[in-house]
Amino acid sequence: MIKIIQDFLQDATTQSIHVDEVVDEQLLVSKKNLWDHSLAFFNNIVAEVKSAQLTHIKVDLQVELNRDVNILVGAPEDEESLIDSVDIFAMPEVIISKPRKELWCPKIELYTCPIFFDIDGLGQDIFILYEEYRTIEEKQEGLEFTRWLTVSYVNDTITNTL
């Protein structure tokens, strides 16, 4: 894994890689196993990044949550309700990228907030963001919000303010 990360950091043209597409990882299809395995995979990558003392790198775990309503739901209140809302039909993504400073345009209706409860097995240097959004087209068609949870580790000696 560390070789994949080092090659990525040396490639000036590539801004991010989806580790889950590069590494053959089998995730068990049940909410609890999917959640636990995804966190373990994320933690293993972060541990390798730390042990190799790599800098200017961001590691994200993105987990899609159920989207069964067309109103804002808000962030889960605790880890149990978070696990209950994991979409077992959407495979979590682990993304390694170079930290960027540019702004991104909101997708139209957008709700974001940090998760205010501890998640077992994650270190103190991990940031967790809950997001709900829908595009203009989805809003016009009365479709439901997309719900994501992004678990992030950033090691950037200049911009690490999380």
mmCIF file of C-alpha atoms in Angstrom, residues 16-117:
data_model
loop_
_atom_site.group_PDB
_atom_site.id
_atom_site.type_symbol
_atom_site.label_atom_id
_atom_site.label_comp_id
_atom_site.label_asym_id
_atom_site.label_seq_id
_atom_site.Cartn_x
_atom_site.Cartn_y
_atom_site.Cartn_z
ATOM 1 C CA SER A 16 -6.339 11.874 -6.191
ATOM 2 C CA ILE A 17 -6.674 8.099 -6.312
ATOM 3 C CA HIS A 18 -9.485 5.853 -5.174
ATOM 4 C CA VAL A 19 -7.633 3.272 -3.090
ATOM 5 C CA ASP A 20 -10.681 1.007 -2.964
ATOM 6 C CA GLU A 21 -10.349 0.618 -6.768
ATOM 7 C CA VAL A 22 -6.603 -0.118 -6.646
ATOM 8 C CA VAL A 23 -6.544 -2.583 -3.752
ATOM 9 C CA ASP A 24 -8.606 -5.776 -3.772
ATOM 10 C CA GLU A 25 -10.563 -5.487 -0.524
ATOM 11 C CA GLN A 26 -13.663 -7.549 0.233
ATOM 12 C CA LEU A 27 -16.284 -5.817 2.370
ATOM 13 C CA LEU A 28 -18.922 -7.880 4.111
ATOM 14 C CA VAL A 29 -22.469 -6.889 3.215
ATOM 15 C CA SER A 30 -24.078 -6.063 6.523
ATOM 16 C CA LYS A 31 -24.222 -2.590 7.988
ATOM 17 C CA LYS A 32 -22.064 -3.326 11.031
ATOM 18 C CA ASN A 33 -19.461 -5.380 9.127
ATOM 19 C CA LEU A 34 -19.349 -2.891 6.254
ATOM 20 C CA TRP A 35 -18.845 -0.029 8.725
ATOM 21 C CA ASP A 36 -16.230 -1.846 10.839
ATOM 22 C CA HIS A 37 -14.291 -3.103 7.812
ATOM 23 C CA SER A 38 -14.321 0.326 6.139
ATOM 24 C CA LEU A 39 -13.001 2.011 9.297
ATOM 25 C CA ALA A 40 -10.306 -0.659 9.698
ATOM 26 C CA PHE A 41 -9.217 -0.229 6.056
ATOM 27 C CA PHE A 42 -9.118 3.576 6.516
ATOM 28 C CA ASN A 43 -7.172 3.254 9.797
ATOM 29 C CA ASN A 44 -4.631 0.907 8.160
ATOM 30 C CA ILE A 45 -3.957 3.409 5.382
ATOM 31 C CA VAL A 46 -3.630 6.302 7.867
ATOM 32 C CA ALA A 47 -1.225 4.206 9.982
ATOM 33 C CA GLU A 48 0.924 3.497 6.906
ATOM 34 C CA VAL A 49 0.957 7.199 5.973
ATOM 35 C CA LYS A 50 1.997 8.122 9.517
ATOM 36 C CA SER A 51 4.659 5.413 9.824
ATOM 37 C CA ALA A 52 6.200 6.466 6.505
ATOM 38 C CA GLN A 53 6.044 10.096 7.721
ATOM 39 C CA LEU A 54 4.410 11.235 4.488
ATOM 40 C CA THR A 55 3.286 14.856 4.376
ATOM 41 C CA HIS A 56 1.027 16.915 2.109
ATOM 42 C CA ILE A 57 -1.491 14.093 1.917
ATOM 43 C CA LYS A 58 -5.185 13.704 2.697
ATOM 44 C CA VAL A 59 -6.953 10.374 3.246
ATOM 45 C CA ASP A 60 -10.767 10.286 3.080
ATOM 46 C CA LEU A 61 -13.258 7.524 3.725
ATOM 47 C CA GLN A 62 -16.614 8.355 2.132
ATOM 48 C CA VAL A 63 -19.612 6.316 3.220
ATOM 49 C CA GLU A 64 -22.964 6.836 1.520
ATOM 50 C CA LEU A 65 -25.936 6.888 3.855
ATOM 51 C CA ASN A 66 -29.525 5.893 3.076
ATOM 52 C CA ARG A 67 -31.409 8.480 1.107
ATOM 53 C CA ASP A 68 -35.037 7.712 1.508
ATOM 54 C CA VAL A 69 -36.548 11.140 2.088
ATOM 55 C CA ASN A 70 -36.694 14.408 0.168
ATOM 56 C CA ILE A 71 -36.322 16.614 3.233
ATOM 57 C CA LEU A 72 -33.197 17.419 5.224
ATOM 58 C CA VAL A 73 -32.696 14.788 7.903
ATOM 59 C CA GLY A 74 -29.696 16.179 9.758
ATOM 60 C CA ALA A 75 -26.689 14.427 11.205
ATOM 61 C CA PRO A 76 -27.065 11.204 13.208
ATOM 62 C CA GLU A 77 -27.107 11.669 16.980
ATOM 63 C CA ASP A 78 -24.843 8.746 17.900
ATOM 64 C CA GLU A 79 -22.754 5.942 16.418
ATOM 65 C CA GLU A 80 -25.624 3.431 16.517
ATOM 66 C CA SER A 81 -27.948 5.676 14.475
ATOM 67 C CA LEU A 82 -25.064 6.389 12.103
ATOM 68 C CA ILE A 83 -24.471 2.668 11.485
ATOM 69 C CA ASP A 84 -28.224 2.169 10.983
ATOM 70 C CA SER A 85 -28.197 4.790 8.221
ATOM 71 C CA VAL A 86 -25.290 3.250 6.232
ATOM 72 C CA ASP A 87 -26.355 2.296 2.687
ATOM 73 C CA ILE A 88 -25.212 -1.322 2.303
ATOM 74 C CA PHE A 89 -25.714 -1.177 -1.471
ATOM 75 C CA ALA A 90 -23.160 1.631 -1.942
ATOM 76 C CA MET A 91 -19.531 0.618 -1.493
ATOM 77 C CA PRO A 92 -17.510 3.025 0.685
ATOM 78 C CA GLU A 93 -14.679 4.858 -1.049
ATOM 79 C CA VAL A 94 -11.176 5.471 0.288
ATOM 80 C CA ILE A 95 -9.586 8.427 -1.496
ATOM 81 C CA ILE A 96 -6.019 9.687 -1.177
ATOM 82 C CA SER A 97 -5.442 13.206 -2.419
ATOM 83 C CA LYS A 98 -3.122 16.153 -2.226
ATOM 84 C CA PRO A 99 -4.677 18.840 0.018
ATOM 85 C CA ARG A 100 -6.095 21.732 -2.008
ATOM 86 C CA LYS A 101 -7.005 25.244 -1.014
ATOM 87 C CA GLU A 102 -9.489 26.197 -3.733
ATOM 88 C CA LEU A 103 -13.166 26.607 -2.986
ATOM 89 C CA TRP A 104 -15.866 24.355 -4.392
ATOM 90 C CA CYS A 105 -19.320 25.412 -5.456
ATOM 91 C CA PRO A 106 -22.189 24.061 -3.339
ATOM 92 C CA LYS A 107 -24.460 21.618 -5.130
ATOM 93 C CA ILE A 108 -27.583 23.776 -4.440
ATOM 94 C CA GLU A 109 -29.352 22.613 -1.288
ATOM 95 C CA LEU A 110 -26.575 21.728 1.089
ATOM 96 C CA TYR A 111 -26.323 20.864 4.759
ATOM 97 C CA THR A 112 -22.981 20.011 6.365
ATOM 98 C CA CYS A 113 -21.872 19.630 9.939
ATOM 99 C CA PRO A 114 -19.164 17.853 11.897
ATOM 100 C CA ILE A 115 -20.124 14.733 13.828
ATOM 101 C CA PHE A 116 -20.236 15.614 17.521
ATOM 102 C CA PHE A 117 -19.813 12.142 18.988
#
